[in-house]
C-alpha cells in the first residue's frame, strides 16, 4: 500500500492513503466474477449495457449541512444537495455528492482523489463537528444504459423507477434483488448502482440473469 500519510494539526488525526501502489495493483470488485461468470459482449441486439466504474473514490461525510456545504464548495467547486434523495455534480459529471440522510452525504470522485479530498476538507473544516470516512475499498459503482435499462430495474427493485417518479438527479437507498444499494439517475440515459463490494458478485450475476432477454452486454 501507499506510504503517503498526513496529519491534521488541528485535530491530531493521522490519515493514510490506502490505495494500492503499482507494485500491488488494485483489482476490480468484479474481477473474480468476470473470470468465473464471464462478460457477455455488447452487440447490436443489446438493449442494456453494464459498465463498471471500479476503484473510484467514495467518501462519506457527516455533520452540519451548512458547514459541510461551504467546505465542499471550496474544495470541489459545487455544493451538497439540499433536498432529500438528490444528487449534485460538477460539470464533467466525474464528481458527485448524494444526500443519504439529514446529516450524511456520499461524495464520489475519480480514483486517487479521495485522499487529497479528505485532507483538504479536514483543513477547511478545522475544529467543526464532523466525520469523514473513506469507504472506497468497500464499494463499487455499476452503470446501466440502454433502452431496456428501466425495464431491468423494474424487475429488480420495488422502488418506482418510472421516469415520472424518478427524474434525473434523484438517488435513493433501496432494496434491490433481496439486497440493498444506492440507485441513482445522473443523466437521462444512464442509471448508477452504488453497491457494497461484498454484494458485487451476487448483483452482477443477478443483472446478467435478469437482463438475458435484453441481450445484456458488459462494456469495458
mmCIF file of C-alpha atoms in Angstrom:
data_model
loop_
_atom_site.group_PDB
_atom_site.id
_atom_site.type_symbol
_atom_site.label_atom_id
_atom_site.label_comp_id
_atom_site.label_asym_id
_atom_site.label_seq_id
_atom_site.Cartn_x
_atom_site.Cartn_y
_atom_site.Cartn_z
ATOM 1 C CA UNK A 1 0.000 0.000 0.000
ATOM 2 C CA UNK A 2 0.999 3.595 -0.352
ATOM 3 C CA UNK A 3 3.061 5.026 2.496
ATOM 4 C CA UNK A 4 1.658 8.506 1.983
ATOM 5 C CA UNK A 5 0.342 9.821 5.292
ATOM 6 C CA UNK A 6 -0.861 13.164 6.508
ATOM 7 C CA UNK A 7 -1.535 14.606 9.944
ATOM 8 C CA UNK A 8 -4.217 17.189 10.644
ATOM 9 C CA UNK A 9 -2.649 19.514 13.202
ATOM 10 C CA UNK A 10 -5.993 20.922 14.331
ATOM 11 C CA UNK A 11 -7.447 17.529 15.274
ATOM 12 C CA UNK A 12 -4.367 15.357 15.645
ATOM 13 C CA UNK A 13 -5.841 12.859 13.166
ATOM 14 C CA UNK A 14 -3.448 10.785 11.055
ATOM 15 C CA UNK A 15 -4.711 9.929 7.565
ATOM 16 C CA UNK A 16 -3.380 7.102 5.425
ATOM 17 C CA UNK A 17 -3.587 6.800 1.657
ATOM 18 C CA UNK A 18 -4.633 3.146 1.433
ATOM 19 C CA UNK A 19 -4.871 2.979 -2.363
ATOM 20 C CA UNK A 20 -2.585 0.164 -3.605
ATOM 21 C CA UNK A 21 0.551 1.239 -5.443
ATOM 22 C CA UNK A 22 1.607 -0.057 -8.857
ATOM 23 C CA UNK A 23 3.596 -2.799 -7.113
ATOM 24 C CA UNK A 24 0.314 -4.090 -5.636
ATOM 25 C CA UNK A 25 -2.222 -3.383 -8.404
ATOM 26 C CA UNK A 26 -5.784 -2.616 -7.422
ATOM 27 C CA UNK A 27 -8.332 -5.169 -8.606
ATOM 28 C CA UNK A 28 -11.949 -4.542 -9.512
ATOM 29 C CA UNK A 29 -14.536 -5.985 -7.098
ATOM 30 C CA UNK A 30 -15.873 -7.862 -10.132
ATOM 31 C CA UNK A 31 -12.545 -9.237 -11.340
ATOM 32 C CA UNK A 32 -13.291 -12.676 -9.870
ATOM 33 C CA UNK A 33 -16.825 -12.557 -11.301
ATOM 34 C CA UNK A 34 -15.520 -11.842 -14.795
ATOM 35 C CA UNK A 35 -13.210 -14.861 -14.586
ATOM 36 C CA UNK A 36 -15.874 -17.170 -13.110
ATOM 37 C CA UNK A 37 -19.070 -15.992 -14.815
ATOM 38 C CA UNK A 38 -17.761 -14.235 -17.902
ATOM 39 C CA UNK A 39 -18.536 -10.944 -19.589
ATOM 40 C CA UNK A 40 -21.197 -11.101 -22.325
ATOM 41 C CA UNK A 41 -20.159 -8.992 -25.286
ATOM 42 C CA UNK A 42 -22.109 -5.902 -26.261
ATOM 43 C CA UNK A 43 -23.828 -6.492 -29.605
ATOM 44 C CA UNK A 44 -26.290 -4.728 -31.858
ATOM 45 C CA UNK A 45 -29.020 -6.697 -30.073
ATOM 46 C CA UNK A 46 -28.027 -5.416 -26.626
ATOM 47 C CA UNK A 47 -30.800 -3.327 -25.116
ATOM 48 C CA UNK A 48 -28.949 -2.997 -21.789
ATOM 49 C CA UNK A 49 -25.247 -2.412 -21.243
ATOM 50 C CA UNK A 50 -23.401 -2.729 -17.918
ATOM 51 C CA UNK A 51 -20.228 -0.803 -17.273
ATOM 52 C CA UNK A 52 -18.299 -0.980 -14.007
ATOM 53 C CA UNK A 53 -16.598 2.186 -12.830
ATOM 54 C CA UNK A 54 -14.281 0.483 -10.406
ATOM 55 C CA UNK A 55 -11.730 1.884 -7.973
ATOM 56 C CA UNK A 56 -13.380 5.286 -7.640
ATOM 57 C CA UNK A 57 -13.043 7.392 -4.500
ATOM 58 C CA UNK A 58 -16.056 7.027 -2.182
ATOM 59 C CA UNK A 59 -16.146 9.294 0.873
ATOM 60 C CA UNK A 60 -18.968 9.600 3.423
ATOM 61 C CA UNK A 61 -19.434 12.985 5.115
ATOM 62 C CA UNK A 62 -21.440 13.555 8.281
ATOM 63 C CA UNK A 63 -22.120 16.793 10.103
ATOM 64 C CA UNK A 64 -23.966 20.063 9.844
ATOM 65 C CA UNK A 65 -25.204 20.839 6.347
ATOM 66 C CA UNK A 66 -24.103 24.487 6.298
ATOM 67 C CA UNK A 67 -20.501 23.983 7.386
ATOM 68 C CA UNK A 68 -20.019 20.896 5.201
ATOM 69 C CA UNK A 69 -21.580 22.591 2.185
ATOM 70 C CA UNK A 70 -19.184 25.518 2.473
ATOM 71 C CA UNK A 71 -16.175 23.218 2.699
ATOM 72 C CA UNK A 72 -17.290 21.056 -0.254
ATOM 73 C CA UNK A 73 -17.855 24.165 -2.383
ATOM 74 C CA UNK A 74 -14.350 25.379 -1.637
ATOM 75 C CA UNK A 75 -12.732 22.016 -2.376
ATOM 76 C CA UNK A 76 -14.842 20.627 -5.247
ATOM 77 C CA UNK A 77 -16.470 23.716 -6.730
ATOM 78 C CA UNK A 78 -20.069 22.615 -6.167
ATOM 79 C CA UNK A 79 -22.266 22.277 -3.112
ATOM 80 C CA UNK A 80 -24.028 19.456 -1.346
ATOM 81 C CA UNK A 81 -27.577 18.622 -2.482
ATOM 82 C CA UNK A 82 -30.022 20.461 -0.256
ATOM 83 C CA UNK A 83 -33.078 18.252 -0.825
ATOM 84 C CA UNK A 84 -33.534 14.619 0.280
ATOM 85 C CA UNK A 85 -32.712 11.884 -2.237
ATOM 86 C CA UNK A 86 -30.989 14.182 -4.726
ATOM 87 C CA UNK A 87 -27.577 14.485 -6.374
ATOM 88 C CA UNK A 88 -25.288 17.374 -7.194
ATOM 89 C CA UNK A 89 -22.409 17.079 -9.695
ATOM 90 C CA UNK A 90 -19.621 19.069 -11.266
ATOM 91 C CA UNK A 91 -19.840 19.960 -14.944
ATOM 92 C CA UNK A 92 -17.914 16.872 -16.025
ATOM 93 C CA UNK A 93 -20.130 14.515 -14.028
ATOM 94 C CA UNK A 94 -16.998 12.848 -12.640
ATOM 95 C CA UNK A 95 -17.540 14.199 -9.131
ATOM 96 C CA UNK A 96 -20.830 13.983 -7.293
ATOM 97 C CA UNK A 97 -22.442 14.314 -3.892
ATOM 98 C CA UNK A 98 -25.596 12.486 -2.817
ATOM 99 C CA UNK A 99 -27.963 13.133 0.077
ATOM 100 C CA UNK A 100 -28.192 9.976 2.229
ATOM 101 C CA UNK A 101 -29.791 11.328 5.408
ATOM 102 C CA UNK A 102 -30.313 14.743 7.065
ATOM 103 C CA UNK A 103 -26.657 14.855 8.159
ATOM 104 C CA UNK A 104 -24.991 12.380 5.778
ATOM 105 C CA UNK A 105 -23.729 12.595 2.194
ATOM 106 C CA UNK A 106 -21.798 10.322 -0.161
ATOM 107 C CA UNK A 107 -19.159 12.037 -2.283
ATOM 108 C CA UNK A 108 -17.712 10.135 -5.264
ATOM 109 C CA UNK A 109 -14.598 11.361 -7.081
ATOM 110 C CA UNK A 110 -12.181 9.875 -9.630
ATOM 111 C CA UNK A 111 -9.931 7.203 -8.183
ATOM 112 C CA UNK A 112 -6.856 8.635 -6.497
ATOM 113 C CA UNK A 113 -8.503 11.901 -5.444
ATOM 114 C CA UNK A 114 -10.085 10.637 -2.240
ATOM 115 C CA UNK A 115 -7.004 11.093 -0.047
ATOM 116 C CA UNK A 116 -6.444 14.719 -1.047
ATOM 117 C CA UNK A 117 -10.201 15.338 -0.822
ATOM 118 C CA UNK A 118 -10.265 14.185 2.790
ATOM 119 C CA UNK A 119 -7.153 16.164 3.662
ATOM 120 C CA UNK A 120 -8.464 19.352 2.071
ATOM 121 C CA UNK A 121 -11.880 19.008 3.705
ATOM 122 C CA UNK A 122 -10.343 18.466 7.130
ATOM 123 C CA UNK A 123 -8.197 21.549 6.658
ATOM 124 C CA UNK A 124 -11.231 23.629 5.630
ATOM 125 C CA UNK A 125 -13.421 22.308 8.460
ATOM 126 C CA UNK A 126 -10.903 22.871 11.240
ATOM 127 C CA UNK A 127 -12.434 22.189 14.665
ATOM 128 C CA UNK A 128 -16.050 21.907 13.428
ATOM 129 C CA UNK A 129 -18.035 18.814 14.441
ATOM 130 C CA UNK A 130 -17.986 16.375 11.526
ATOM 131 C CA UNK A 131 -16.958 12.907 10.405
ATOM 132 C CA UNK A 132 -15.234 11.853 7.188
ATOM 133 C CA UNK A 133 -14.880 8.173 6.291
ATOM 134 C CA UNK A 134 -13.127 6.853 3.191
ATOM 135 C CA UNK A 135 -15.205 3.834 2.091
ATOM 136 C CA UNK A 136 -13.607 3.430 -1.340
ATOM 137 C CA UNK A 137 -12.381 -0.102 -0.698
ATOM 138 C CA UNK A 138 -15.825 -1.328 0.311
ATOM 139 C CA UNK A 139 -17.923 -0.100 -2.620
ATOM 140 C CA UNK A 140 -18.098 -0.097 -6.381
ATOM 141 C CA UNK A 141 -20.315 1.547 -8.997
ATOM 142 C CA UNK A 142 -22.122 -0.025 -11.949
ATOM 143 C CA UNK A 143 -23.620 1.972 -14.799
ATOM 144 C CA UNK A 144 -26.680 0.756 -16.707
ATOM 145 C CA UNK A 145 -27.514 2.164 -20.131
ATOM 146 C CA UNK A 146 -29.808 1.160 -22.948
ATOM 147 C CA UNK A 147 -33.464 1.301 -23.943
ATOM 148 C CA UNK A 148 -34.411 -1.584 -21.622
ATOM 149 C CA UNK A 149 -32.438 -0.403 -18.562
ATOM 150 C CA UNK A 150 -35.571 0.845 -16.821
ATOM 151 C CA UNK A 151 -37.354 -2.458 -17.507
ATOM 152 C CA UNK A 152 -34.444 -4.341 -15.963
ATOM 153 C CA UNK A 153 -34.633 -2.146 -12.874
ATOM 154 C CA UNK A 154 -38.375 -2.766 -12.595
ATOM 155 C CA UNK A 155 -37.629 -6.493 -12.383
ATOM 156 C CA UNK A 156 -35.066 -5.935 -9.638
ATOM 157 C CA UNK A 157 -36.398 -3.352 -7.173
ATOM 158 C CA UNK A 158 -39.797 -2.491 -5.662
ATOM 159 C CA UNK A 159 -38.944 1.207 -5.848
ATOM 160 C CA UNK A 160 -40.831 3.147 -8.537
ATOM 161 C CA UNK A 161 -38.262 3.821 -11.267
ATOM 162 C CA UNK A 162 -40.704 5.219 -13.810
ATOM 163 C CA UNK A 163 -39.165 8.417 -15.228
ATOM 164 C CA UNK A 164 -42.151 10.414 -13.953
ATOM 165 C CA UNK A 165 -41.288 9.451 -10.379
ATOM 166 C CA UNK A 166 -37.536 9.080 -10.732
ATOM 167 C CA UNK A 167 -36.243 12.135 -12.609
ATOM 168 C CA UNK A 168 -32.642 12.910 -13.480
ATOM 169 C CA UNK A 169 -30.771 13.990 -10.363
ATOM 170 C CA UNK A 170 -32.534 11.622 -7.986
ATOM 171 C CA UNK A 171 -30.824 8.963 -5.862
ATOM 172 C CA UNK A 172 -32.196 6.623 -3.189
ATOM 173 C CA UNK A 173 -31.107 3.777 -0.952
ATOM 174 C CA UNK A 174 -33.385 0.866 -1.720
ATOM 175 C CA UNK A 175 -33.904 -2.889 -1.777
ATOM 176 C CA UNK A 176 -32.524 -4.468 -4.927
ATOM 177 C CA UNK A 177 -32.698 -8.192 -5.692
ATOM 178 C CA UNK A 178 -33.124 -9.024 -1.975
ATOM 179 C CA UNK A 179 -30.036 -6.943 -1.258
ATOM 180 C CA UNK A 180 -29.670 -3.208 -0.865
ATOM 181 C CA UNK A 181 -27.797 -0.494 -2.716
ATOM 182 C CA UNK A 182 -27.897 3.137 -3.788
ATOM 183 C CA UNK A 183 -29.788 3.676 -7.030
ATOM 184 C CA UNK A 184 -29.091 6.941 -8.873
ATOM 185 C CA UNK A 185 -30.062 8.574 -12.139
ATOM 186 C CA UNK A 186 -27.362 11.127 -13.005
ATOM 187 C CA UNK A 187 -28.378 11.504 -16.662
ATOM 188 C CA UNK A 188 -31.404 10.922 -18.882
ATOM 189 C CA UNK A 189 -29.947 7.780 -20.452
ATOM 190 C CA UNK A 190 -27.885 6.418 -17.554
ATOM 191 C CA UNK A 191 -28.519 4.796 -14.173
ATOM 192 C CA UNK A 192 -25.918 4.084 -11.486
ATOM 193 C CA UNK A 193 -25.847 1.358 -8.846
ATOM 194 C CA UNK A 194 -23.567 2.043 -5.882
ATOM 195 C CA UNK A 195 -23.135 -1.254 -4.066
ATOM 196 C CA UNK A 196 -21.093 -2.943 -1.412
ATOM 197 C CA UNK A 197 -18.087 -4.901 -2.544
ATOM 198 C CA UNK A 198 -19.385 -7.992 -0.743
ATOM 199 C CA UNK A 199 -22.587 -7.923 -2.824
ATOM 200 C CA UNK A 200 -20.878 -7.215 -6.152
ATOM 201 C CA UNK A 201 -20.682 -10.788 -7.486
ATOM 202 C CA UNK A 202 -24.245 -11.649 -6.463
ATOM 203 C CA UNK A 203 -25.724 -8.497 -8.002
ATOM 204 C CA UNK A 204 -23.633 -8.837 -11.160
ATOM 205 C CA UNK A 205 -24.938 -12.373 -11.708
ATOM 206 C CA UNK A 206 -28.480 -11.200 -10.940
ATOM 207 C CA UNK A 207 -28.228 -8.472 -13.570
ATOM 208 C CA UNK A 208 -26.896 -10.887 -16.179
ATOM 209 C CA UNK A 209 -29.746 -13.300 -15.493
ATOM 210 C CA UNK A 210 -32.472 -10.637 -15.375
ATOM 211 C CA UNK A 211 -31.038 -8.947 -18.468
ATOM 212 C CA UNK A 212 -30.640 -12.056 -20.612
ATOM 213 C CA UNK A 213 -33.845 -11.345 -22.523
ATOM 214 C CA UNK A 214 -32.424 -7.939 -23.448
ATOM 215 C CA UNK A 215 -29.130 -9.440 -24.769
ATOM 216 C CA UNK A 216 -27.329 -7.646 -21.969
ATOM 217 C CA UNK A 217 -23.658 -6.900 -22.587
ATOM 218 C CA UNK A 218 -20.734 -5.793 -20.434
ATOM 219 C CA UNK A 219 -18.700 -2.847 -21.672
ATOM 220 C CA UNK A 220 -15.109 -2.060 -20.687
#
